[in-house]
mmCIF file of C-alpha atoms in Angstrom:
data_model
loop_
_atom_site.group_PDB
_atom_site.id
_atom_site.type_symbol
_atom_site.label_atom_id
_atom_site.label_comp_id
_atom_site.label_asym_id
_atom_site.label_seq_id
_atom_site.Cartn_x
_atom_site.Cartn_y
_atom_site.Cartn_z
ATOM 1 C CA MET A 742 -5.721 16.311 -12.647
ATOM 2 C CA ALA A 743 -5.276 19.075 -9.857
ATOM 3 C CA GLY A 744 -1.868 18.387 -7.927
ATOM 4 C CA TRP A 745 1.819 18.072 -8.613
ATOM 5 C CA TRP A 746 3.544 16.602 -11.731
ATOM 6 C CA ALA A 747 6.938 16.235 -12.643
ATOM 7 C CA GLY A 748 9.010 15.053 -15.689
ATOM 8 C CA ALA A 749 10.853 16.351 -18.889
ATOM 9 C CA PHE A 750 10.829 17.558 -22.405
ATOM 10 C CA VAL A 751 12.820 14.978 -24.525
ATOM 11 C CA ARG A 752 14.494 15.658 -28.011
ATOM 12 C CA ALA A 753 17.182 13.567 -29.627
ATOM 13 C CA GLY A 754 17.844 11.682 -26.393
ATOM 14 C CA SER A 755 18.311 14.912 -24.292
ATOM 15 C CA VAL A 756 16.052 16.000 -21.505
ATOM 16 C CA GLU A 757 15.141 19.060 -19.660
ATOM 17 C CA GLN A 758 13.496 18.545 -16.370
ATOM 18 C CA VAL A 759 10.087 20.237 -15.826
ATOM 19 C CA ALA A 760 7.865 20.489 -12.774
ATOM 20 C CA ALA A 761 4.197 21.415 -13.004
ATOM 21 C CA GLU A 762 1.210 21.975 -10.616
ATOM 22 C CA VAL A 763 -2.279 21.746 -11.847
ATOM 23 C CA VAL A 764 -4.532 24.311 -10.241
ATOM 24 C CA PRO A 765 -8.237 25.417 -10.406
ATOM 25 C CA ASP A 766 -8.606 28.401 -12.585
ATOM 26 C CA GLY A 767 -12.402 29.475 -12.374
ATOM 27 C CA ASP A 768 -14.366 26.691 -14.041
ATOM 28 C CA SER A 769 -11.242 25.379 -15.634
ATOM 29 C CA LEU A 770 -7.585 24.500 -14.820
ATOM 30 C CA ALA A 771 -4.199 26.163 -15.100
ATOM 31 C CA LEU A 772 -0.760 24.814 -15.279
ATOM 32 C CA VAL A 773 2.077 26.411 -13.307
ATOM 33 C CA LEU A 774 5.169 25.389 -15.226
ATOM 34 C CA SER A 775 8.660 25.582 -13.813
ATOM 35 C CA PHE A 776 12.152 24.427 -14.862
ATOM 36 C CA PRO A 777 14.554 23.266 -12.179
ATOM 37 C CA ASP A 778 17.529 23.677 -14.524
ATOM 38 C CA ARG A 779 16.540 27.362 -14.962
ATOM 39 C CA PRO A 780 16.326 28.636 -11.266
ATOM 40 C CA LEU A 781 16.263 32.283 -12.356
ATOM 41 C CA VAL A 782 13.272 31.907 -14.549
ATOM 42 C CA PRO A 783 9.965 32.551 -12.685
ATOM 43 C CA PRO A 784 7.204 29.861 -13.072
ATOM 44 C CA ALA A 785 4.804 30.421 -15.650
ATOM 45 C CA ARG A 786 0.949 30.087 -15.261
ATOM 46 C CA LEU A 787 -0.725 28.858 -18.326
ATOM 47 C CA PRO A 788 -4.099 27.953 -19.392
ATOM 48 C CA LEU A 789 -4.870 24.086 -19.573
ATOM 49 C CA ARG A 790 -7.340 23.199 -22.063
ATOM 50 C CA THR A 791 -9.097 19.918 -22.420
ATOM 51 C CA ASP A 792 -11.307 18.280 -25.025
ATOM 52 C CA GLY A 793 -13.119 16.380 -22.151
ATOM 53 C CA ALA A 794 -11.705 13.078 -23.401
ATOM 54 C CA GLY A 795 -8.571 12.966 -21.508
ATOM 55 C CA ARG A 796 -6.410 15.098 -23.892
ATOM 56 C CA PHE A 797 -4.898 18.548 -22.848
ATOM 57 C CA ARG A 798 -3.093 21.405 -24.519
ATOM 58 C CA PHE A 799 -0.820 24.038 -22.917
ATOM 59 C CA GLY A 800 1.893 26.385 -23.960
ATOM 60 C CA THR A 801 5.619 25.741 -23.523
ATOM 61 C CA PRO A 802 8.761 27.523 -24.520
ATOM 62 C CA TYR A 803 9.095 25.074 -27.449
ATOM 63 C CA GLY A 804 5.539 25.440 -28.693
ATOM 64 C CA ALA A 805 2.131 24.228 -28.125
ATOM 65 C CA ALA A 806 2.037 20.931 -26.275
ATOM 66 C CA ARG A 807 -0.589 18.161 -26.736
ATOM 67 C CA VAL A 808 -0.728 15.537 -24.035
ATOM 68 C CA ALA A 809 -3.095 12.612 -22.984
ATOM 69 C CA LEU A 810 -3.643 11.439 -19.641
ATOM 70 C CA ASP A 811 -3.056 7.638 -19.124
ATOM 71 C CA SER A 812 -5.457 7.689 -16.107
ATOM 72 C CA ALA A 813 -4.728 4.091 -14.841
ATOM 73 C CA VAL A 814 -0.982 5.049 -14.070
ATOM 74 C CA GLN A 815 -1.391 8.721 -13.789
ATOM 75 C CA GLU A 816 1.098 9.887 -16.504
ATOM 76 C CA LEU A 817 0.667 12.754 -19.089
ATOM 77 C CA VAL A 818 2.585 11.897 -22.357
ATOM 78 C CA GLY A 819 2.510 13.874 -25.556
ATOM 79 C CA VAL A 820 4.292 15.998 -28.074
ATOM 80 C CA VAL A 821 5.292 19.696 -28.517
ATOM 81 C CA GLY A 822 4.944 21.243 -32.078
ATOM 82 C CA PRO A 823 3.124 19.748 -35.033
ATOM 83 C CA ASP A 824 4.612 16.220 -35.122
ATOM 84 C CA SER A 825 5.851 13.544 -32.891
ATOM 85 C CA ALA A 826 9.472 13.629 -34.440
ATOM 86 C CA GLY A 827 10.170 16.897 -32.528
ATOM 87 C CA VAL A 828 9.983 17.400 -28.810
ATOM 88 C CA ARG A 829 8.168 14.922 -26.608
ATOM 89 C CA VAL A 830 6.831 15.575 -23.080
ATOM 90 C CA HIS A 831 6.282 13.266 -20.188
ATOM 91 C CA LEU A 832 4.963 14.089 -16.827
ATOM 92 C CA ARG A 833 4.111 11.851 -13.918
ATOM 93 C CA ARG A 834 1.942 12.288 -10.921
ATOM 94 C CA MET A 835 3.960 13.189 -7.762
ATOM 95 C CA LEU A 836 3.334 13.873 -4.022
ATOM 96 C CA PRO A 837 2.917 17.424 -3.066
ATOM 97 C CA PRO A 838 6.131 19.108 -1.619
ATOM 98 C CA ALA A 839 7.037 18.130 1.899
ATOM 99 C CA THR A 840 6.283 20.832 4.492
ATOM 100 C CA HIS A 841 8.449 19.537 7.451
ATOM 101 C CA GLU A 842 12.112 18.647 8.495
ATOM 102 C CA VAL A 843 12.246 15.497 10.062
ATOM 103 C CA VAL A 844 13.930 14.257 13.418
ATOM 104 C CA ARG A 845 14.819 10.637 13.960
ATOM 105 C CA GLU A 846 15.018 8.995 17.203
ATOM 106 C CA ALA A 847 16.167 5.513 17.928
ATOM 107 C CA VAL A 848 13.669 3.733 20.448
ATOM 108 C CA ARG A 849 13.513 0.292 22.212
ATOM 109 C CA VAL A 850 10.296 -1.071 23.412
ATOM 110 C CA ALA A 851 9.936 -3.849 25.862
ATOM 111 C CA SER A 852 7.079 -6.147 25.018
ATOM 112 C CA GLY A 853 6.808 -9.110 27.317
ATOM 113 C CA ARG A 854 9.965 -11.121 26.949
ATOM 114 C CA VAL A 855 11.142 -9.244 23.835
ATOM 115 C CA THR A 856 12.558 -5.923 22.931
ATOM 116 C CA LEU A 857 11.394 -4.205 19.761
ATOM 117 C CA PRO A 858 14.094 -1.764 18.339
ATOM 118 C CA GLY A 859 12.679 0.911 16.143
ATOM 119 C CA THR A 860 12.912 4.543 14.952
ATOM 120 C CA LEU A 861 10.525 7.422 15.582
ATOM 121 C CA PHE A 862 10.124 9.884 12.923
ATOM 122 C CA ARG A 863 8.781 13.380 14.137
ATOM 123 C CA PRO A 864 7.940 16.320 12.015
ATOM 124 C CA VAL A 865 9.872 19.560 13.127
ATOM 125 C CA GLY A 866 7.446 22.324 14.057
ATOM 126 C CA VAL A 867 4.462 20.160 15.089
ATOM 127 C CA ARG A 868 4.366 20.221 18.826
ATOM 128 C CA ARG A 869 2.301 17.098 19.543
ATOM 129 C CA PRO A 870 1.669 15.270 16.297
ATOM 130 C CA ALA A 871 -0.414 12.494 15.671
ATOM 131 C CA VAL A 872 1.590 9.288 15.163
ATOM 132 C CA ALA A 873 1.253 6.042 12.842
ATOM 133 C CA ILE A 874 2.612 2.861 14.067
ATOM 134 C CA LEU A 875 3.982 1.081 10.964
ATOM 135 C CA VAL A 876 2.811 -2.421 11.151
ATOM 136 C CA GLN A 877 4.532 -5.027 8.930
ATOM 137 C CA GLY A 878 2.951 -7.971 7.180
ATOM 138 C CA ARG A 879 3.842 -11.603 7.079
ATOM 139 C CA GLY A 880 7.432 -12.594 7.224
ATOM 140 C CA CYS A 881 10.571 -11.630 9.310
ATOM 141 C CA GLY A 882 11.764 -8.278 7.806
ATOM 142 C CA PRO A 883 13.396 -5.481 9.764
ATOM 143 C CA ILE A 884 12.294 -1.916 9.593
ATOM 144 C CA THR A 885 14.422 -0.961 6.483
ATOM 145 C CA GLY A 886 11.508 -1.075 3.906
ATOM 146 C CA PHE A 887 9.343 1.014 6.365
ATOM 147 C CA GLU A 888 11.772 3.876 6.953
ATOM 148 C CA ALA A 889 11.098 5.523 3.810
ATOM 149 C CA GLN A 890 7.241 5.642 4.663
ATOM 150 C CA GLY A 891 7.941 6.894 8.136
ATOM 151 C CA GLU A 892 10.080 9.667 6.658
ATOM 152 C CA MET A 893 7.430 10.565 4.026
ATOM 153 C CA LEU A 894 4.703 10.814 6.759
ATOM 154 C CA ALA A 895 6.883 12.867 9.011
ATOM 155 C CA ARG A 896 7.623 15.212 6.196
ATOM 156 C CA HIS A 897 3.975 15.821 5.727
ATOM 157 C CA GLY A 898 3.309 16.504 9.376
ATOM 158 C CA VAL A 899 2.421 12.915 10.981
ATOM 159 C CA ALA A 900 4.909 11.242 13.308
ATOM 160 C CA ALA A 901 5.514 7.499 12.623
ATOM 161 C CA LEU A 902 7.127 4.667 14.390
ATOM 162 C CA ALA A 903 8.857 1.811 12.297
ATOM 163 C CA TYR A 904 9.996 -1.219 14.328
ATOM 164 C CA ASP A 905 11.398 -4.501 13.893
ATOM 165 C CA LYS A 906 9.114 -7.470 14.341
ATOM 166 C CA ARG A 907 9.952 -9.609 17.496
ATOM 167 C CA GLY A 908 12.642 -11.961 17.006
ATOM 168 C CA VAL A 909 14.674 -9.952 14.329
ATOM 169 C CA ASP A 910 17.315 -8.899 16.692
ATOM 170 C CA SER A 911 17.377 -11.812 19.103
ATOM 171 C CA THR A 912 17.630 -15.560 19.394
ATOM 172 C CA ARG A 913 13.890 -15.805 19.398
ATOM 173 C CA ARG A 914 12.305 -16.988 16.069
ATOM 174 C CA CYS A 915 9.971 -14.347 14.625
ATOM 175 C CA ASP A 916 8.504 -16.945 12.217
ATOM 176 C CA THR A 917 6.714 -18.562 15.156
ATOM 177 C CA ALA A 918 4.874 -15.241 16.448
ATOM 178 C CA THR A 919 1.066 -15.310 15.956
ATOM 179 C CA ILE A 920 -1.169 -12.451 14.837
ATOM 180 C CA ALA A 921 -2.071 -12.306 18.626
ATOM 181 C CA ASP A 922 1.642 -12.070 19.692
ATOM 182 C CA LEU A 923 2.167 -9.253 17.092
ATOM 183 C CA ALA A 924 -0.980 -7.475 18.043
ATOM 184 C CA GLU A 925 0.161 -7.420 21.642
ATOM 185 C CA ASP A 926 3.343 -5.604 20.390
ATOM 186 C CA VAL A 927 1.202 -3.031 18.748
ATOM 187 C CA VAL A 928 -0.734 -2.483 21.891
ATOM 188 C CA THR A 929 2.602 -2.167 23.852
ATOM 189 C CA ILE A 930 3.952 0.366 21.445
ATOM 190 C CA ALA A 931 0.772 2.395 21.461
ATOM 191 C CA ARG A 932 1.177 2.561 25.271
ATOM 192 C CA PHE A 933 4.837 3.598 24.999
ATOM 193 C CA LEU A 934 4.005 6.487 22.650
ATOM 194 C CA ALA A 935 0.947 7.618 25.075
ATOM 195 C CA ARG A 936 3.256 8.013 27.693
ATOM 196 C CA ARG A 937 5.682 10.349 25.772
ATOM 197 C CA GLY A 938 4.992 13.952 26.139
ATOM 198 C CA ASP A 939 5.930 14.721 22.421
ATOM 199 C CA VAL A 940 2.989 13.018 20.528
ATOM 200 C CA ASP A 941 -0.576 13.213 20.988
ATOM 201 C CA PRO A 942 -2.053 10.210 22.796
ATOM 202 C CA ALA A 943 -5.299 10.532 21.442
ATOM 203 C CA ARG A 944 -4.259 10.436 17.999
ATOM 204 C CA ILE A 945 -2.152 7.080 17.862
ATOM 205 C CA GLY A 946 -3.127 4.713 14.936
ATOM 206 C CA THR A 947 -1.606 2.210 12.508
ATOM 207 C CA VAL A 948 -0.632 2.049 8.993
ATOM 208 C CA SER A 949 -0.404 -1.442 8.165
ATOM 209 C CA ARG A 950 0.861 -3.711 5.117
ATOM 210 C CA SER A 951 -0.787 -7.006 4.142
ATOM 211 C CA ALA A 952 -1.046 -9.379 7.087
ATOM 212 C CA GLY A 953 -0.371 -6.346 9.417
ATOM 213 C CA GLY A 954 -3.904 -5.315 8.709
ATOM 214 C CA TRP A 955 -5.215 -8.307 10.847
ATOM 215 C CA VAL A 956 -2.720 -7.503 13.454
ATOM 216 C CA SER A 957 -3.907 -3.886 13.512
ATOM 217 C CA ALA A 958 -7.532 -4.914 13.754
ATOM 218 C CA LEU A 959 -6.875 -7.187 16.628
ATOM 219 C CA ALA A 960 -4.912 -4.436 18.332
ATOM 220 C CA SER A 961 -7.701 -2.015 18.001
ATOM 221 C CA SER A 962 -9.694 -4.304 20.243
ATOM 222 C CA ARG A 963 -7.042 -4.108 22.975
ATOM 223 C CA ALA A 964 -6.217 -0.484 23.145
ATOM 224 C CA PRO A 965 -7.465 2.949 21.915
ATOM 225 C CA ILE A 966 -6.344 3.094 18.211
ATOM 226 C CA ALA A 967 -7.448 6.354 16.549
ATOM 227 C CA PHE A 968 -7.311 5.245 12.975
ATOM 228 C CA LEU A 969 -6.649 2.157 10.884
ATOM 229 C CA ALA A 970 -4.894 2.507 7.365
ATOM 230 C CA MET A 971 -4.535 -0.858 5.762
ATOM 231 C CA LEU A 972 -2.488 -1.148 2.722
ATOM 232 C CA VAL A 973 -3.571 -4.453 1.062
ATOM 233 C CA GLY A 974 -4.860 -5.588 4.388
ATOM 234 C CA PRO A 975 -7.408 -8.300 4.387
ATOM 235 C CA SER A 976 -11.034 -7.824 5.645
ATOM 236 C CA THR A 977 -11.410 -11.514 5.111
ATOM 237 C CA SER A 978 -10.407 -14.200 7.836
ATOM 238 C CA VAL A 979 -7.008 -15.899 7.323
ATOM 239 C CA ALA A 980 -8.683 -19.031 6.023
ATOM 240 C CA ARG A 981 -10.724 -17.279 3.463
ATOM 241 C CA GLN A 982 -7.840 -15.158 2.455
ATOM 242 C CA GLN A 983 -5.621 -18.218 1.705
ATOM 243 C CA LEU A 984 -8.641 -19.918 -0.236
ATOM 244 C CA GLY A 985 -9.459 -16.760 -2.126
ATOM 245 C CA SER A 986 -5.753 -16.302 -3.193
ATOM 246 C CA MET A 987 -5.391 -19.988 -4.153
ATOM 247 C CA GLU A 988 -8.367 -19.778 -6.292
ATOM 248 C CA VAL A 989 -7.031 -16.507 -8.036
ATOM 249 C CA VAL A 990 -3.642 -18.312 -8.579
ATOM 250 C CA ALA A 991 -5.342 -21.522 -9.924
ATOM 251 C CA HIS A 992 -7.249 -19.409 -12.441
ATOM 252 C CA ARG A 993 -4.113 -17.665 -13.689
ATOM 253 C CA LEU A 994 -2.129 -20.897 -14.116
ATOM 254 C CA ARG A 995 -5.222 -22.279 -15.922
ATOM 255 C CA LEU A 996 -5.044 -25.379 -13.924
ATOM 256 C CA ALA A 997 -6.814 -28.468 -15.052
ATOM 257 C CA PRO A 998 -9.892 -29.164 -13.120
ATOM 258 C CA ASN A 999 -8.446 -32.085 -10.779
ATOM 259 C CA ASP A 1000 -5.373 -29.829 -10.060
ATOM 260 C CA SER A 1001 -7.650 -26.897 -9.092
ATOM 261 C CA VAL A 1002 -9.465 -29.172 -6.622
ATOM 262 C CA ASP A 1003 -6.226 -30.422 -5.083
ATOM 263 C CA ALA A 1004 -5.054 -26.706 -4.807
ATOM 264 C CA VAL A 1005 -8.088 -25.722 -2.864
ATOM 265 C CA ARG A 1006 -8.032 -28.802 -0.952
ATOM 266 C CA TYR A 1007 -4.523 -28.149 0.151
ATOM 267 C CA VAL A 1008 -5.829 -24.956 2.009
ATOM 268 C CA GLU A 1009 -8.960 -26.569 3.483
ATOM 269 C CA VAL A 1010 -6.783 -29.356 4.998
ATOM 270 C CA SER A 1011 -4.213 -26.794 6.255
ATOM 271 C CA VAL A 1012 -6.849 -24.829 8.294
ATOM 272 C CA GLY A 1013 -9.564 -27.373 8.892
ATOM 273 C CA PRO A 1014 -10.072 -29.763 11.749
ATOM 274 C CA SER A 1015 -8.833 -33.366 11.371
ATOM 275 C CA ASP A 1016 -6.526 -36.020 12.905
ATOM 276 C CA ARG A 1017 -2.852 -34.882 12.618
ATOM 277 C CA ALA A 1018 -1.611 -37.910 11.211
ATOM 278 C CA ARG A 1019 -4.392 -38.124 8.512
ATOM 279 C CA ARG A 1020 -3.893 -34.237 7.853
ATOM 280 C CA TYR A 1021 -0.124 -34.659 7.328
ATOM 281 C CA ALA A 1022 -0.515 -37.570 5.017
ATOM 282 C CA GLU A 1023 -3.157 -35.627 2.926
ATOM 283 C CA LEU A 1024 -1.092 -32.606 2.759
ATOM 284 C CA THR A 1025 2.030 -34.620 1.788
ATOM 285 C CA ARG A 1026 0.062 -36.214 -1.104
ATOM 286 C CA LEU A 1027 -1.270 -32.789 -2.285
ATOM 287 C CA LEU A 1028 2.085 -31.230 -2.108
ATOM 288 C CA ALA A 1029 3.650 -33.688 -4.406
ATOM 289 C CA ALA A 1030 0.660 -33.135 -6.834
ATOM 290 C CA GLY A 1031 1.089 -29.389 -6.443
ATOM 291 C CA ARG A 1032 4.711 -29.395 -7.338
ATOM 292 C CA ARG A 1033 3.889 -31.367 -10.398
ATOM 293 C CA ALA A 1034 1.210 -29.005 -11.561
ATOM 294 C CA GLY A 1035 3.022 -25.987 -10.420
ATOM 295 C CA TRP A 1036 0.687 -24.403 -7.946
ATOM 296 C CA ALA A 1037 2.802 -25.180 -4.908
ATOM 297 C CA GLN A 1038 5.722 -23.212 -6.130
ATOM 298 C CA GLU A 1039 3.416 -20.258 -6.998
ATOM 299 C CA PHE A 1040 1.464 -20.089 -3.782
ATOM 300 C CA LEU A 1041 3.029 -21.890 -0.743
ATOM 301 C CA GLU A 1042 5.399 -19.979 1.817
ATOM 302 C CA PRO A 1043 7.992 -22.220 3.556
ATOM 303 C CA ASP A 1044 5.631 -22.039 6.720
ATOM 304 C CA ASP A 1045 2.722 -23.474 4.597
ATOM 305 C CA VAL A 1046 4.499 -26.659 4.242
ATOM 306 C CA ALA A 1047 4.801 -29.388 6.891
ATOM 307 C CA ASN A 1048 8.430 -30.928 7.199
ATOM 308 C CA GLY A 1049 7.058 -33.602 9.515
ATOM 309 C CA GLU A 1050 4.025 -34.697 11.248
ATOM 310 C CA ALA A 1051 4.429 -32.458 14.195
ATOM 311 C CA ALA A 1052 4.700 -29.453 11.985
ATOM 312 C CA ALA A 1053 1.204 -30.123 10.481
ATOM 313 C CA ASP A 1054 -0.192 -28.523 13.703
ATOM 314 C CA SER A 1055 1.781 -25.309 13.224
ATOM 315 C CA LEU A 1056 1.383 -24.234 9.773
ATOM 316 C CA TRP A 1057 1.111 -20.538 9.285
ATOM 317 C CA ALA A 1058 -2.669 -20.296 8.669
ATOM 318 C CA ARG A 1059 -3.356 -22.821 11.278
ATOM 319 C CA ARG A 1060 -1.610 -20.896 13.917
ATOM 320 C CA ASN A 1061 -3.349 -17.633 12.760
ATOM 321 C CA ALA A 1062 -6.876 -18.770 12.988
ATOM 322 C CA TYR A 1063 -8.157 -15.246 12.924
ATOM 323 C CA ASP A 1064 -11.136 -13.492 11.546
ATOM 324 C CA PRO A 1065 -11.180 -9.718 11.890
ATOM 325 C CA ALA A 1066 -15.090 -9.238 11.196
ATOM 326 C CA SER A 1067 -15.991 -8.773 14.906
ATOM 327 C CA ASP A 1068 -12.965 -6.244 15.601
ATOM 328 C CA LEU A 1069 -13.767 -4.136 12.381
ATOM 329 C CA ARG A 1070 -17.379 -4.056 13.293
ATOM 330 C CA ARG A 1071 -16.495 -2.731 16.780
ATOM 331 C CA PHE A 1072 -14.070 -0.143 15.551
ATOM 332 C CA ARG A 1073 -15.674 3.307 15.270
ATOM 333 C CA GLY A 1074 -12.759 5.311 13.963
ATOM 334 C CA PRO A 1075 -11.687 6.126 10.457
ATOM 335 C CA ILE A 1076 -10.649 3.270 8.219
ATOM 336 C CA LEU A 1077 -8.708 3.439 4.969
ATOM 337 C CA ALA A 1078 -8.128 0.360 2.899
ATOM 338 C CA ILE A 1079 -6.130 0.539 -0.280
ATOM 339 C CA TYR A 1080 -6.060 -2.595 -2.539
ATOM 340 C CA GLY A 1081 -4.163 -3.592 -5.790
ATOM 341 C CA GLY A 1082 -6.455 -4.297 -8.549
ATOM 342 C CA ALA A 1083 -4.201 -7.131 -9.868
ATOM 343 C CA ASP A 1084 -3.336 -8.582 -6.359
ATOM 344 C CA GLU A 1085 -3.594 -12.299 -6.102
ATOM 345 C CA VAL A 1086 -2.707 -12.413 -2.390
ATOM 346 C CA VAL A 1087 -5.516 -10.111 -1.410
ATOM 347 C CA PRO A 1088 -8.063 -9.899 -4.172
ATOM 348 C CA ALA A 1089 -9.521 -6.403 -4.123
ATOM 349 C CA GLU A 1090 -13.265 -7.138 -5.119
ATOM 350 C CA GLU A 1091 -14.004 -9.447 -2.303
ATOM 351 C CA ASN A 1092 -12.197 -7.562 0.330
ATOM 352 C CA VAL A 1093 -13.747 -4.204 -0.575
ATOM 353 C CA ALA A 1094 -17.181 -5.590 -0.515
ATOM 354 C CA LEU A 1095 -16.750 -7.267 2.743
ATOM 355 C CA LEU A 1096 -15.169 -4.206 4.480
ATOM 356 C CA ARG A 1097 -18.061 -2.018 3.215
ATOM 357 C CA ARG A 1098 -20.563 -4.500 4.577
ATOM 358 C CA LEU A 1099 -18.898 -4.717 8.015
ATOM 359 C CA ALA A 1100 -18.745 -0.956 8.152
ATOM 360 C CA ALA A 1101 -22.414 -0.633 7.362
ATOM 361 C CA ASP A 1102 -23.294 -3.179 10.049
ATOM 362 C CA ALA A 1103 -21.336 -1.074 12.564
ATOM 363 C CA GLY A 1104 -22.833 2.142 11.243
ATOM 364 C CA ASN A 1105 -19.324 3.485 10.476
ATOM 365 C CA SER A 1106 -19.446 6.029 7.718
ATOM 366 C CA ARG A 1107 -15.677 7.007 7.970
ATOM 367 C CA VAL A 1108 -14.560 4.208 5.830
ATOM 368 C CA ARG A 1109 -12.672 4.997 2.552
ATOM 369 C CA THR A 1110 -11.359 2.466 0.067
ATOM 370 C CA LEU A 1111 -9.203 2.686 -3.034
ATOM 371 C CA VAL A 1112 -8.440 0.058 -5.840
ATOM 372 C CA VAL A 1113 -5.187 0.891 -7.533
ATOM 373 C CA PRO A 1114 -5.632 -0.170 -11.266
ATOM 374 C CA GLU A 1115 -2.849 -2.876 -12.467
ATOM 375 C CA ALA A 1116 -1.178 -2.790 -9.025
ATOM 376 C CA GLY A 1117 -0.007 -6.106 -7.339
ATOM 377 C CA HIS A 1118 0.386 -7.020 -3.690
ATOM 378 C CA GLY A 1119 3.221 -4.516 -3.342
ATOM 379 C CA LEU A 1120 1.033 -1.824 -4.802
ATOM 380 C CA ASP A 1121 3.523 -1.221 -7.491
ATOM 381 C CA GLN A 1122 2.417 -1.004 -11.147
ATOM 382 C CA PRO A 1123 4.674 -3.100 -13.461
ATOM 383 C CA GLU A 1124 6.914 -1.837 -16.099
ATOM 384 C CA ALA A 1125 5.350 -1.734 -19.521
ATOM 385 C CA MET A 1126 5.345 -0.187 -23.052
ATOM 386 C CA ARG A 1127 2.020 1.717 -23.364
ATOM 387 C CA THR A 1128 0.075 3.653 -25.887
ATOM 388 C CA ILE A 1129 -1.914 6.800 -25.538
ATOM 389 C CA ASP A 1130 -4.232 8.547 -28.166
ATOM 390 C CA LEU A 1131 -3.560 12.225 -29.175
ATOM 391 C CA ASP A 1132 -6.376 12.158 -31.734
ATOM 392 C CA THR A 1133 -3.569 12.369 -34.460
ATOM 393 C CA GLY A 1134 -4.634 9.243 -36.367
ATOM 394 C CA ALA A 1135 -1.538 7.225 -34.781
ATOM 395 C CA PRO A 1136 -1.341 6.078 -31.177
ATOM 396 C CA LEU A 1137 1.866 7.212 -29.230
ATOM 397 C CA THR A 1138 3.892 4.615 -27.590
ATOM 398 C CA TYR A 1139 5.872 5.262 -24.246
ATOM 399 C CA TRP A 1140 7.796 3.468 -21.685
ATOM 400 C CA LYS A 1141 6.381 3.270 -18.077
ATOM 401 C CA ALA A 1142 8.648 2.440 -15.296
ATOM 402 C CA ARG A 1143 7.626 0.260 -12.488
ATOM 403 C CA ARG A 1144 6.646 2.240 -9.400
ATOM 404 C CA THR A 1145 4.056 2.694 -6.592
ATOM 405 C CA PRO A 1146 1.767 5.369 -7.995
ATOM 406 C CA PRO A 1147 1.796 8.498 -5.972
ATOM 407 C CA ILE A 1148 -2.054 8.047 -5.570
ATOM 408 C CA VAL A 1149 -1.351 5.524 -2.804
ATOM 409 C CA HIS A 1150 0.321 7.805 -0.404
ATOM 410 C CA GLU A 1151 -1.590 10.849 -1.666
ATOM 411 C CA THR A 1152 -4.752 8.993 -0.752
ATOM 412 C CA LEU A 1153 -3.120 8.153 2.697
ATOM 413 C CA LEU A 1154 -2.293 11.720 3.370
ATOM 414 C CA ASP A 1155 -5.678 12.945 2.512
ATOM 415 C CA PHE A 1156 -7.171 10.375 4.734
ATOM 416 C CA LEU A 1157 -5.062 11.590 7.597
ATOM 417 C CA ARG A 1158 -5.929 15.054 6.860
ATOM 418 C CA GLU A 1159 -9.637 14.501 6.811
ATOM 419 C CA ALA A 1160 -9.390 12.406 9.979
ATOM 420 C CA GLY A 1161 -7.803 15.236 11.840
ATOM 421 C CA MET A 1162 -4.372 13.745 12.187
ATOM 422 C CA MET A 1163 -2.470 16.644 10.675
ATOM 423 C CA GLY A 1164 -1.202 19.474 12.835
ATOM 424 C CA ASP A 1165 -0.676 19.999 16.696
ATOM 425 C CA GLY A 1166 -2.556 17.964 19.211
ATOM 426 C CA ARG A 1167 -3.737 18.964 22.582
#
């Protein structure tokens, strides 16, 4: 419960914004309540009473509030006054306030025959900060989606470098790059950062998304990487990730037994040893069956499909036959792995269990995992109508918007703090 919350009081379709910080108060909790629309009114520190079952009471200018915590999505919802027809209150968990202004710098890093354009985000007031290299997942996206994350990290005291994947700004095709190619780019960027005088060369790590977790693990075997933070990054091999994901999709689609066999067989043929002509013929047959059954449209990306016999040798999973096990066992730094509880691409249960086994084998006790309830591969929880119990005899229904819950980035910031990545370096 302790932390920052924001939301509104709602009555007859009108809202009043409210911000709150839950703080320890001896053996209990207190709520520091403030109103952004009333800047001259000082914050009020109020007792926060609980019944121990996820329900809380606190005072407000409109009367006593009764709220319940929807723990899966970290939202507090309830009523003010004696009945639900009056004032409603809705608070959502938020990140703590930012502590730094941010300076952006455009950079270009030469990596072999390609140039990687990017943006370095630096926190003002930190002389030599730690820096996170933001590593993208599968696909050919520019840095646009990673700039907000870089800004967030810098505002909380950690520099970040977001960069375009190789080929995005040139005539070279980024969709032919392998995990090994992309890992070499991370190594090159780490060396580029280490040569600068304005970041700490001993505290350069990675924050990766999805397949970027494989890239980061491989890069850690080639260069000094201080930490690995993997957001939905697999600890399984590429082949096992593809099989595990296909199994989950087949279960959700409730495929007939023969269709499930075909779906799994498609992955096995894609990554397994065989004569190319025979492989292409079997993949073509299975693809036609998969389109009829629906699993091909649900699971396959364009580079999972061979458009000719020669392409059967260059399918994505075949080009990227990588298993991170040995590199994760070798890594001695802190590791954070965050998974979505409803992720079909990187199923949480299998990946958490494997990562913990690998860490135990290596004697690495600095491994932290988080499974976000109901979150998919993007780590966002879907829009939904939800109900909470205020112990009034009738459940209260509320609308939850689609969003990435702040526990994702709150956990990331806590991990970086505990790993010694906040503040000035040497």
